[in-house]
PDB file of C-alpha atoms in Angstrom:
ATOM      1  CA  UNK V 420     -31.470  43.348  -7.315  1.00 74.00           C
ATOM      2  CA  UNK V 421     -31.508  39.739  -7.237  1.00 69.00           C
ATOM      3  CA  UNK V 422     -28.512  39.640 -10.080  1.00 74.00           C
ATOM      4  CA  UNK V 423     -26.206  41.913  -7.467  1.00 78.00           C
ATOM      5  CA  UNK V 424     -27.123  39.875  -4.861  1.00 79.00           C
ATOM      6  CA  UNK V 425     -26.205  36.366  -6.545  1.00 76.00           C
ATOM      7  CA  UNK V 426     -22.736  38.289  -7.465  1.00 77.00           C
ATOM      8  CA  UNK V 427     -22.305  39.490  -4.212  1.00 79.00           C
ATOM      9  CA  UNK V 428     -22.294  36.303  -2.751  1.00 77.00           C
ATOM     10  CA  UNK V 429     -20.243  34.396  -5.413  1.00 76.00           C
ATOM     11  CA  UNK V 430     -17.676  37.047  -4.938  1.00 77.00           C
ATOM     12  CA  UNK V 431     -17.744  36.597  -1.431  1.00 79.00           C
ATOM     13  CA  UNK V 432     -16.971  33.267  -1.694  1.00 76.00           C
ATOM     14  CA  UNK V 433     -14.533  33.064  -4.441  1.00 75.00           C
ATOM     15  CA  UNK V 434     -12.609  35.735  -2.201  1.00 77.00           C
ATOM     16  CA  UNK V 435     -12.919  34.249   0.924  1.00 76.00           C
ATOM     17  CA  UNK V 436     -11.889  30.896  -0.441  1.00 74.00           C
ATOM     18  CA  UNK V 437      -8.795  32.488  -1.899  1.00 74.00           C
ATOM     19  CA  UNK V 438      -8.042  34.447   1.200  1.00 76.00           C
ATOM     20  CA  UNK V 439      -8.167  30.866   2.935  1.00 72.00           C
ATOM     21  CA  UNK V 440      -5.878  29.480   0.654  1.00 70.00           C
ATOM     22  CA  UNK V 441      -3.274  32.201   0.640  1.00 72.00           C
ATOM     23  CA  UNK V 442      -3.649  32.754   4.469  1.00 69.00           C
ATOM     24  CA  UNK V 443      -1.025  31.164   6.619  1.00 66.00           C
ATOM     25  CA  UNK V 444      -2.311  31.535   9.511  1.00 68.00           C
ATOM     26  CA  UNK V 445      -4.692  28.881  10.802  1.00 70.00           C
ATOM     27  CA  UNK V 446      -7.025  30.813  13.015  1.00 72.00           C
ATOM     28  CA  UNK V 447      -8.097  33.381  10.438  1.00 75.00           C
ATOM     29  CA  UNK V 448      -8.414  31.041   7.334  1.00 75.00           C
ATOM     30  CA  UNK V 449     -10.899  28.393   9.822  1.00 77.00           C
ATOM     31  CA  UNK V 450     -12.511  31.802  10.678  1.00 78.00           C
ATOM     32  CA  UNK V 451     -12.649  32.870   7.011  1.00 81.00           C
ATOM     33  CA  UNK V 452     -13.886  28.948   5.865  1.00 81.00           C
ATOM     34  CA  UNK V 453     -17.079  30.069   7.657  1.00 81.00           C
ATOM     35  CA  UNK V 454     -17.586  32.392   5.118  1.00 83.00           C
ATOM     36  CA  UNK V 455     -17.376  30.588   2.696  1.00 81.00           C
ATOM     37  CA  UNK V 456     -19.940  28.002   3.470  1.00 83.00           C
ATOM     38  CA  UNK V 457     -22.580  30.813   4.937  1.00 84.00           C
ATOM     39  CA  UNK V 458     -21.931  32.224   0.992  1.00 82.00           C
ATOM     40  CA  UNK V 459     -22.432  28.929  -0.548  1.00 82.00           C
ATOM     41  CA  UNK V 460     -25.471  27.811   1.544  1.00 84.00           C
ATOM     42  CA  UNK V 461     -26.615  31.203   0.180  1.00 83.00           C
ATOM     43  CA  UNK V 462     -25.990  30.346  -3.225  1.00 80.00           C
ATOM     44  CA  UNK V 463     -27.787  27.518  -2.921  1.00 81.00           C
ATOM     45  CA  UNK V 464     -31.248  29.653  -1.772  1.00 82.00           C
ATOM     46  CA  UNK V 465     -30.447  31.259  -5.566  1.00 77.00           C
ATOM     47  CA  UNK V 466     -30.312  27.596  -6.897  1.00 74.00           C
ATOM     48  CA  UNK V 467     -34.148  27.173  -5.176  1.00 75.00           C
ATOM     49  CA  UNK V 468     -32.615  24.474  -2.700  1.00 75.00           C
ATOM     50  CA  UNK V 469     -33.584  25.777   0.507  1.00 79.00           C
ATOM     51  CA  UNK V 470     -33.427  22.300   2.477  1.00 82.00           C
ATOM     52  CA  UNK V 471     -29.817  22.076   0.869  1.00 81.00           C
ATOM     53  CA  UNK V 472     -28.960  25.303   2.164  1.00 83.00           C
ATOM     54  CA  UNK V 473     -30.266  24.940   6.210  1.00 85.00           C
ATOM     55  CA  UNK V 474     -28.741  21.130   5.901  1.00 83.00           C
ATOM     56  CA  UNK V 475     -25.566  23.418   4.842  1.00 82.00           C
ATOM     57  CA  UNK V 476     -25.425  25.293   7.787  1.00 84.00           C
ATOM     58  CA  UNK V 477     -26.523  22.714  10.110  1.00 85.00           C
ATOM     59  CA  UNK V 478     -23.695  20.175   9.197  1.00 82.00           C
ATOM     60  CA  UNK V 479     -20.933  21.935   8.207  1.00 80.00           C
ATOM     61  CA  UNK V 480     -21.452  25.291   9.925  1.00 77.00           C
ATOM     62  CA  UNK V 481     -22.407  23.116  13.248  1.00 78.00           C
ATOM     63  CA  UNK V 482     -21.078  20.226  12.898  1.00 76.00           C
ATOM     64  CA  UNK V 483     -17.801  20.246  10.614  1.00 72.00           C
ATOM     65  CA  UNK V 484     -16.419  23.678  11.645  1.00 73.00           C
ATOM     66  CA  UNK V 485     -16.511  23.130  15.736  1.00 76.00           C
ATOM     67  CA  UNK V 486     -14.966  19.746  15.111  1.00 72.00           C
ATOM     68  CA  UNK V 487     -11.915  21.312  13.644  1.00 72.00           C
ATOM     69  CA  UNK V 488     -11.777  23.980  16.255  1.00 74.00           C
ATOM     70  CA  UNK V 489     -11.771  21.405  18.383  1.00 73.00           C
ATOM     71  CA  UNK V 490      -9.209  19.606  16.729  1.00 67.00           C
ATOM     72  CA  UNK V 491      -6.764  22.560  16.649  1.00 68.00           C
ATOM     73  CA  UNK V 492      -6.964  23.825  20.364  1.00 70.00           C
ATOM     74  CA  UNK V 493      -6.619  20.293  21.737  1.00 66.00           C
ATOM     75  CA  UNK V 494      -3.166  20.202  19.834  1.00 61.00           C
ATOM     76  CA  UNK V 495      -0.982  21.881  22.099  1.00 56.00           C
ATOM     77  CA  UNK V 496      -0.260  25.643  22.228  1.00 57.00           C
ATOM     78  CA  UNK V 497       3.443  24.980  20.992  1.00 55.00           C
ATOM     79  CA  UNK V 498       2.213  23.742  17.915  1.00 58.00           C
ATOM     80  CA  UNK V 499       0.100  27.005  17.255  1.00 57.00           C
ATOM     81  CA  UNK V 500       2.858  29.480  17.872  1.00 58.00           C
ATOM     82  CA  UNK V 501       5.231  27.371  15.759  1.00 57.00           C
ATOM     83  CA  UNK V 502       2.788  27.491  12.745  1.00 56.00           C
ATOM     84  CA  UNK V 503       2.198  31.437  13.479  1.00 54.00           C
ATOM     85  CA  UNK V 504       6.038  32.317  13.310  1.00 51.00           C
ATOM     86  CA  UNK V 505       7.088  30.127  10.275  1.00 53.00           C
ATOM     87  CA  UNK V 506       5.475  32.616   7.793  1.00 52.00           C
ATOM     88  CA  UNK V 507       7.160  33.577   4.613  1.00 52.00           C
ATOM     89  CA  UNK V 508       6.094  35.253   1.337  1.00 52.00           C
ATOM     90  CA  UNK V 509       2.543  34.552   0.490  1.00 52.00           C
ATOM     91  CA  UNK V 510       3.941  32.846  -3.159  1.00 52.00           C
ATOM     92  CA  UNK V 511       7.017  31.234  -2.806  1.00 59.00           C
ATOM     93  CA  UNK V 512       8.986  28.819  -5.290  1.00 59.00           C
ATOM     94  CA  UNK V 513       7.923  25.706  -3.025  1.00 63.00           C
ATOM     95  CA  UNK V 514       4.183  26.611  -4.152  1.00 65.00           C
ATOM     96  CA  UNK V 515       4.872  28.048  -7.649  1.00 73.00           C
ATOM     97  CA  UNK V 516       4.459  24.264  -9.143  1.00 72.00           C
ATOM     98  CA  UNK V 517       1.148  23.836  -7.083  1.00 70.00           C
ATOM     99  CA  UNK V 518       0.029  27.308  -8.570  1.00 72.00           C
ATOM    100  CA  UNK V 519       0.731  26.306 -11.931  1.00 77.00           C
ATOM    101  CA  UNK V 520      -1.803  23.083 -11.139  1.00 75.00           C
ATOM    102  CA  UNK V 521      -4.650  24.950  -9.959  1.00 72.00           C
ATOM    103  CA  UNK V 522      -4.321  28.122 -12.375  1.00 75.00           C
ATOM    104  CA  UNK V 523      -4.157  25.294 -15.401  1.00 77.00           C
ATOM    105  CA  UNK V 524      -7.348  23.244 -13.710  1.00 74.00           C
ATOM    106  CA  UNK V 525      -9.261  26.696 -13.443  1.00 73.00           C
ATOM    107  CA  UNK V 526      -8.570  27.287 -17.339  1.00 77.00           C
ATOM    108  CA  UNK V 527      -9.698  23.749 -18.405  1.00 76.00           C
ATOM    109  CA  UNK V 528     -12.597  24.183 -16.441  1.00 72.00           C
ATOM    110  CA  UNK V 529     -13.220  27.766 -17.104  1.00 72.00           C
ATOM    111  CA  UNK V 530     -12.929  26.751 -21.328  1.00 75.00           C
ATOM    112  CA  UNK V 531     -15.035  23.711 -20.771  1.00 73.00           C
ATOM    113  CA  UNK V 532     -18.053  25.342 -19.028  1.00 70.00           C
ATOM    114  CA  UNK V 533     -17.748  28.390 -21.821  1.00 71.00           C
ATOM    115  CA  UNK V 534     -17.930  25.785 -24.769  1.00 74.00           C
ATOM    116  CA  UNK V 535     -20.500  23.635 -23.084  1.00 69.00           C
ATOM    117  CA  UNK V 536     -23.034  26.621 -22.696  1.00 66.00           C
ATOM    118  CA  UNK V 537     -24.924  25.293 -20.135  1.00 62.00           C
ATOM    119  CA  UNK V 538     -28.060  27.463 -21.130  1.00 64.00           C
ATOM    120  CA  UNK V 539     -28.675  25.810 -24.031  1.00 66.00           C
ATOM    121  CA  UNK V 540     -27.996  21.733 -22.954  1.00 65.00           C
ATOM    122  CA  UNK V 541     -30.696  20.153 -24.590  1.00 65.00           C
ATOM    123  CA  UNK V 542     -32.521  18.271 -21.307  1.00 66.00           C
ATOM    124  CA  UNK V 543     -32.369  21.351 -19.842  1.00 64.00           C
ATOM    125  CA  UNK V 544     -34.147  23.382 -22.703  1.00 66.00           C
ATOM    126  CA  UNK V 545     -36.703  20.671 -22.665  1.00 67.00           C
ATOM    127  CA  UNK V 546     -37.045  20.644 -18.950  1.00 63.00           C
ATOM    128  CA  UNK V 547     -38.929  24.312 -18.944  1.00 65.00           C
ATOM    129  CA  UNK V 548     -42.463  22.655 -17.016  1.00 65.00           C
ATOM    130  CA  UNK V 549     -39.781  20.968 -14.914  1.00 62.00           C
ATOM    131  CA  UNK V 550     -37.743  23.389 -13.393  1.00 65.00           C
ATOM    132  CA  UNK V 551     -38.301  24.443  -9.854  1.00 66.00           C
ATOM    133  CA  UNK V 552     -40.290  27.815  -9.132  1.00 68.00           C
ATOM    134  CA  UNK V 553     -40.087  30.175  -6.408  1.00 65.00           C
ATOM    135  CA  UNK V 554     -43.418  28.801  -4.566  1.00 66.00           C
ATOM    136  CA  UNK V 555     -42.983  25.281  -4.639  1.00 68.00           C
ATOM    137  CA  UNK V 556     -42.860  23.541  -1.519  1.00 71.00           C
ATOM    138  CA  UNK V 557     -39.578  21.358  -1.861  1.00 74.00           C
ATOM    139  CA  UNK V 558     -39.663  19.797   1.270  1.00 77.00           C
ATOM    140  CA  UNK V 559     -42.190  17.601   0.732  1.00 79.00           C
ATOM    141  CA  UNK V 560     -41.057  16.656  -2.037  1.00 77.00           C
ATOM    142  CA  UNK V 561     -37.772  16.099  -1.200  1.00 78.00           C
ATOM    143  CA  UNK V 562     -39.068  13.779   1.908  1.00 80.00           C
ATOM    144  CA  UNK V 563     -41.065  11.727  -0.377  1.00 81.00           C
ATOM    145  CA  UNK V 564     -38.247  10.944  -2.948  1.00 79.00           C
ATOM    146  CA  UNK V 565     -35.875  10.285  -0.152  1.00 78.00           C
ATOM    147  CA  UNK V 566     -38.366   7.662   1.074  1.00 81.00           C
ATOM    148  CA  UNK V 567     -39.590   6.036  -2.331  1.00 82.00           C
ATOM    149  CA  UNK V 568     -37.111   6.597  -4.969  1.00 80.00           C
ATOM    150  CA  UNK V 569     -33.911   6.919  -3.650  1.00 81.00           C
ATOM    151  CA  UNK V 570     -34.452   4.646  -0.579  1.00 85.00           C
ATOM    152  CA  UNK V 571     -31.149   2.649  -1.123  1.00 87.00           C
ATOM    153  CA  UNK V 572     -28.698   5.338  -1.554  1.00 85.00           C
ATOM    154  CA  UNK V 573     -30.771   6.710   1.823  1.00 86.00           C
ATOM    155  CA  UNK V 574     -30.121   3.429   3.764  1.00 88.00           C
ATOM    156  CA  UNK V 575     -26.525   2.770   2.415  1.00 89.00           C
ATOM    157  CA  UNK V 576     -25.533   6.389   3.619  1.00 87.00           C
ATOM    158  CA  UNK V 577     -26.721   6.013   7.210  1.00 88.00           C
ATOM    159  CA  UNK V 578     -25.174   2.443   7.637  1.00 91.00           C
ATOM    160  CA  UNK V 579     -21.981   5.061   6.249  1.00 89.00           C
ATOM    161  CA  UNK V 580     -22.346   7.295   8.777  1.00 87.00           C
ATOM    162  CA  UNK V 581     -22.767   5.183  11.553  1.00 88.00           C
ATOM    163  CA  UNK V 582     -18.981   3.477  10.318  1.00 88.00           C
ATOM    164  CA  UNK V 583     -17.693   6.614   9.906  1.00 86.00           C
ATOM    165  CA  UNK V 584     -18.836   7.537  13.575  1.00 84.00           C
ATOM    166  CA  UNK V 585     -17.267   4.288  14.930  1.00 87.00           C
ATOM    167  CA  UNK V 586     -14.693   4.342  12.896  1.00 84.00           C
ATOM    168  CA  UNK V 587     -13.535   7.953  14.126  1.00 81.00           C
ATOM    169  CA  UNK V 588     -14.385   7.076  17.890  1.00 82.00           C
ATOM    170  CA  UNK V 589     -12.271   4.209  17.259  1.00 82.00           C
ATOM    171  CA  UNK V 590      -9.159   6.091  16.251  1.00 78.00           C
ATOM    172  CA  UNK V 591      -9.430   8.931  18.659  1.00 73.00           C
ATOM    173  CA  UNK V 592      -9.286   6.770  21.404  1.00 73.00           C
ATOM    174  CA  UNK V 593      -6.447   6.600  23.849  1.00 66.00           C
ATOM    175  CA  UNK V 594      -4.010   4.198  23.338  1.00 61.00           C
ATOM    176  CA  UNK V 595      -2.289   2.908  26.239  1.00 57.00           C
ATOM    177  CA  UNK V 596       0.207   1.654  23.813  1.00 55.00           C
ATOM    178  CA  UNK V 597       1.272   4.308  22.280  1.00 52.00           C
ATOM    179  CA  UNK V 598       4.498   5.547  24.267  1.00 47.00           C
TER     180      UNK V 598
ATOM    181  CA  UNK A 452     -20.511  27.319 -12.203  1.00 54.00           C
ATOM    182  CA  UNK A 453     -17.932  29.543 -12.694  1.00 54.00           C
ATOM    183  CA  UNK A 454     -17.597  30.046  -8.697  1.00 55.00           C
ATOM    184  CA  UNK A 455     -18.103  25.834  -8.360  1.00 54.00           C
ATOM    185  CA  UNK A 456     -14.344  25.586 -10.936  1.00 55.00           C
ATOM    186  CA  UNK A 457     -13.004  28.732  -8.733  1.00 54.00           C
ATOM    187  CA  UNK A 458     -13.641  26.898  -5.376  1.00 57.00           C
ATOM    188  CA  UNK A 459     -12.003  23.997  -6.877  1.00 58.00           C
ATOM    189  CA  UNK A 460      -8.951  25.322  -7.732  1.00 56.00           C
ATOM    190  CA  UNK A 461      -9.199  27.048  -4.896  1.00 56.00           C
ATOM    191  CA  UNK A 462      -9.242  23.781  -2.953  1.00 55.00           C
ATOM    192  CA  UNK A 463      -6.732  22.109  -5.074  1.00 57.00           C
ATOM    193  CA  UNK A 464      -4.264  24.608  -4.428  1.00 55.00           C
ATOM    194  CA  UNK A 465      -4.265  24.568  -0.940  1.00 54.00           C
ATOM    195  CA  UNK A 466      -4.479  20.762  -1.246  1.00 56.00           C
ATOM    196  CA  UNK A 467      -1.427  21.055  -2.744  1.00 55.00           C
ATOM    197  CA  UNK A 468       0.725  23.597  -0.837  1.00 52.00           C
ATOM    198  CA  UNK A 469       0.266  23.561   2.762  1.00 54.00           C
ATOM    199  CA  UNK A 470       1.524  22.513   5.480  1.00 53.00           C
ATOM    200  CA  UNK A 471      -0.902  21.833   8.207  1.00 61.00           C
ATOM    201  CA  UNK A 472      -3.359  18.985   7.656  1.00 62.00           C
ATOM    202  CA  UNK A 473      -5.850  20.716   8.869  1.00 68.00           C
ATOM    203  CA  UNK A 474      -5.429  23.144   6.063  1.00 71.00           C
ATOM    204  CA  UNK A 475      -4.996  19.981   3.466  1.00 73.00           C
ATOM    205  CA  UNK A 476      -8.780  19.248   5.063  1.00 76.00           C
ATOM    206  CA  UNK A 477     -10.243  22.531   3.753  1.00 77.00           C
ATOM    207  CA  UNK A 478      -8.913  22.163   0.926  1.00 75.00           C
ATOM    208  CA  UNK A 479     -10.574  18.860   0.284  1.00 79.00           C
ATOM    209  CA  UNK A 480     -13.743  20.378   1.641  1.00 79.00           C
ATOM    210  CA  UNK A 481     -13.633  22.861  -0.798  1.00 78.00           C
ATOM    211  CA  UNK A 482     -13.506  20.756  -3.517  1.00 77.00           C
ATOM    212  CA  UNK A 483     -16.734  18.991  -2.208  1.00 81.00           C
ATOM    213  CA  UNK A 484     -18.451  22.081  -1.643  1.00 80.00           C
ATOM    214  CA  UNK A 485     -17.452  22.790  -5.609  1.00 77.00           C
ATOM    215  CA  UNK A 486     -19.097  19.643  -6.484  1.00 77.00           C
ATOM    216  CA  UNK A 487     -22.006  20.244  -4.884  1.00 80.00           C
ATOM    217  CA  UNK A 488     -22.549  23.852  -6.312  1.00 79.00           C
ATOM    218  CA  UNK A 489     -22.991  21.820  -9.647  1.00 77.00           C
ATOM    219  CA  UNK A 490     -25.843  19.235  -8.096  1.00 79.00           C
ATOM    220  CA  UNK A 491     -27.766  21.731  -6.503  1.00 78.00           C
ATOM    221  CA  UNK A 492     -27.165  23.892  -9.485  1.00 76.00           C
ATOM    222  CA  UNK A 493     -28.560  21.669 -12.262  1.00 74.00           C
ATOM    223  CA  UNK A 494     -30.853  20.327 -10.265  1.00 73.00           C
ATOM    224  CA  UNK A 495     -32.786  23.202  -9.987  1.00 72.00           C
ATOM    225  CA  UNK A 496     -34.422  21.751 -13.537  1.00 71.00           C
ATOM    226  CA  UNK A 497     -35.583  19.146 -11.715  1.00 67.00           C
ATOM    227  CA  UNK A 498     -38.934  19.427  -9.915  1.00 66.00           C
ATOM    228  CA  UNK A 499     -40.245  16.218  -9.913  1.00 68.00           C
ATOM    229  CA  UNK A 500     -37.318  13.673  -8.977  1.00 68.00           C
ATOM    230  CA  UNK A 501     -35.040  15.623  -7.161  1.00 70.00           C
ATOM    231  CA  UNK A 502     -32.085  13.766  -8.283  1.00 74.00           C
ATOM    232  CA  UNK A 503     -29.795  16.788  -7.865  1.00 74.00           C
ATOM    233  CA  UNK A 504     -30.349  18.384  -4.142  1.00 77.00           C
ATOM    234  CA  UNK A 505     -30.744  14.632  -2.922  1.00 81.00           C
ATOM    235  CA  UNK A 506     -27.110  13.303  -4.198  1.00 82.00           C
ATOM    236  CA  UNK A 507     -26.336  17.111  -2.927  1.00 81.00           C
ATOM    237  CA  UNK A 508     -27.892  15.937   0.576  1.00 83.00           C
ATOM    238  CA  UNK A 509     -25.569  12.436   0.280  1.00 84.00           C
ATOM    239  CA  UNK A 510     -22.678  14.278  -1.008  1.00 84.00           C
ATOM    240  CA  UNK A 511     -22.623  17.117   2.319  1.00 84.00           C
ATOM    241  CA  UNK A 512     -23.689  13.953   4.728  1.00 83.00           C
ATOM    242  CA  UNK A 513     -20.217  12.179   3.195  1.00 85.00           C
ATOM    243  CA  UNK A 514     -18.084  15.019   3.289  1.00 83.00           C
ATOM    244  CA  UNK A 515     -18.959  15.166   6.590  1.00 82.00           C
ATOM    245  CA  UNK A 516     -18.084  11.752   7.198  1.00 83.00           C
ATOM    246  CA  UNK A 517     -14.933  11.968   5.356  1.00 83.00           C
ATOM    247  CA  UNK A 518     -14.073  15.017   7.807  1.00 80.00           C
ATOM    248  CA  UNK A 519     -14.686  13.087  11.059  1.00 80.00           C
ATOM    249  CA  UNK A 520     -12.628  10.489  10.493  1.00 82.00           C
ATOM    250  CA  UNK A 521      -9.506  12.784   8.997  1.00 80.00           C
ATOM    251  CA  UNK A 522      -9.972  14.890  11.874  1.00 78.00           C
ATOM    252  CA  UNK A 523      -9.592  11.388  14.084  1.00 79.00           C
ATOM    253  CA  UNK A 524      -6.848  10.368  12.381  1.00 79.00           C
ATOM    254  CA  UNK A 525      -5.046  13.936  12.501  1.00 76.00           C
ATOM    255  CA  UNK A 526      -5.699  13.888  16.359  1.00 75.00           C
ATOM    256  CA  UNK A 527      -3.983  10.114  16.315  1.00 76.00           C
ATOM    257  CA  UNK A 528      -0.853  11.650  13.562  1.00 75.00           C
ATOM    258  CA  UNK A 529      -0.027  14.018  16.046  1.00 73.00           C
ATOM    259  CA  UNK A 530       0.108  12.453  19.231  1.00 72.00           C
ATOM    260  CA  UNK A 531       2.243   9.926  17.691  1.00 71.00           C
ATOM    261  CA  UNK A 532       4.736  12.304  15.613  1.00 69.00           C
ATOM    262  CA  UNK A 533       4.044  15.609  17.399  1.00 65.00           C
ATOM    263  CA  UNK A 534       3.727  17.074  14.492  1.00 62.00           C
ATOM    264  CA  UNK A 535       0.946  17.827  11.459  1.00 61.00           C
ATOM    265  CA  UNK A 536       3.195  18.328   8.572  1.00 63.00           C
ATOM    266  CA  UNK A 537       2.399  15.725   5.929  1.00 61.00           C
ATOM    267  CA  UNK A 538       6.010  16.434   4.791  1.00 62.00           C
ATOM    268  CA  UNK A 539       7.503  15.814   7.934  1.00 64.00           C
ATOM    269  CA  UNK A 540       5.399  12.113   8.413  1.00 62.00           C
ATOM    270  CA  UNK A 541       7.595   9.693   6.531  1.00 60.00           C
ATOM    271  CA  UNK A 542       7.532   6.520   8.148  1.00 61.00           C
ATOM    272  CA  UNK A 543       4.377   3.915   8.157  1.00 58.00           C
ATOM    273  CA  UNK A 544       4.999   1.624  11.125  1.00 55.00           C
ATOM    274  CA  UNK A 545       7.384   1.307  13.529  1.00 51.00           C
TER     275      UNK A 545
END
């Protein structure tokens, strides 16, 4: 039960992720990029990371995906239409090269986790009173190693942030100077 | 793991081949999101420190970062050049 579940999911968003990249039409493949994050947040409820999976959601689901919406209705309607009619072959010779890339990085990786046999890595094997179970409350936990242990990462992520958010404020603004 | 290297390649394909920058931007979110199917997933052997869903937390918070500000500077790319195309976008400053 739980097995077909976990597959379900990862085939959901191994498929959706594809049909993004092959899709040419913006619209549907933003539409189908939800997908793929609701499938990985759900993946990450199989990894025991439930506070991974709602910050997921929250950020990308709210937060990432209406920005881009945004983003592609406030360029103009012209725009749109133009990138809806200039459709051509799903695999052309213009992406064969970019194919080749990807299909060669998914065999390297592919080989590499086979040989590495993550089952049996050594810290892991010895980690069997320190692997998460189903009941544990990670919340808390989480919380208090935010706070103690990895309070400088915490702090130099939020000063981040807050650049980022100035930064991009910065650059959307209108420029009177621009035409 | 296996679905963290097909999301990559996933990612870097479309990286690679489109022709919309807003399609370029999945694609790079993709290969986050790949990355941070690997914390989460090893750091479910990890009860006590955490180490792996917090860098996962710090990895989502800066993709989201990284998103706001290409999504600015798409917005700025197109009202100058009227156009999203990386290809097309050949000149640095007039």
């Amino acid at each position: 039960m739980e097995q077909g579940i976990f597959i379900f999911l990862g085939l959901t968003t191994v498929a959706s992720a594809w049909f993004v990249a092959a899709s040419q039409n913006l619209v549907r493949s933003v539409f189908m990029f939800f997908v793929t994050l609701f499938a990985v947040a759900g993946l990450y409820v199989f990894a025991l990371a439930d506070f991974v999976a709602v910050t997921q959601i929250v950020i990308y689901v709210g937060g990432v995906l209406v920005l881009m919406l945004f983003t592609f209705m406030l360029s103009s309607k012209e725009t749109l239409e133009k990138l809806e009619e200039s459709r051509h072959p799903v695999f052309t010779l213009k992406q064969f090269p970019a194919l080749l890339v990807a299909a060669a990085f998914l065999i390297v990786l592919v080989n590499a986790i086979f040989k590495l046999k993550p089952d049996q890595l050594g810290w892991i094997l010895q980690a069997t009173n320190n692997t998460f179970r189903p009941q544990d409350n990670t919340v808390t936990n989480i919380g208090t190693n935010l706070m103690t242990t990895f309070l400088l990462p915490f702090e130099a992520i939020s000063i981040l942030l807050m650049m980022a958010l100035i930064g991009a404020a910065h650059l959307a603004r209108k420029e009177r100077s621009f035409d | 793991m296996l679905i963290g290297a097909c999301l990559f390649a996933a990612g870097l394909y479309m990286v690679l081949t489109k022709s919309n920058a807003i399609q370029v931007l999945i694609g790079i979110e993709f290969i986050i999101n790949a990355g941070v199917i690997n914390l989460v997933a090893f750091g479910k052997y990890d009860r006590y420190h955490n180490s792996g869903q917090i860098f996962a937390l710090f990895a989502i918070v800066l993709a989201a970062a990284a998103t706001a500000v290409a999504l600015a500077i798409i917005l700025n790319v197109y009202r100058r050049f009227k156009t999203i195309d990386p290809g097309k976008i050949d000149e640095l400053k007039d």
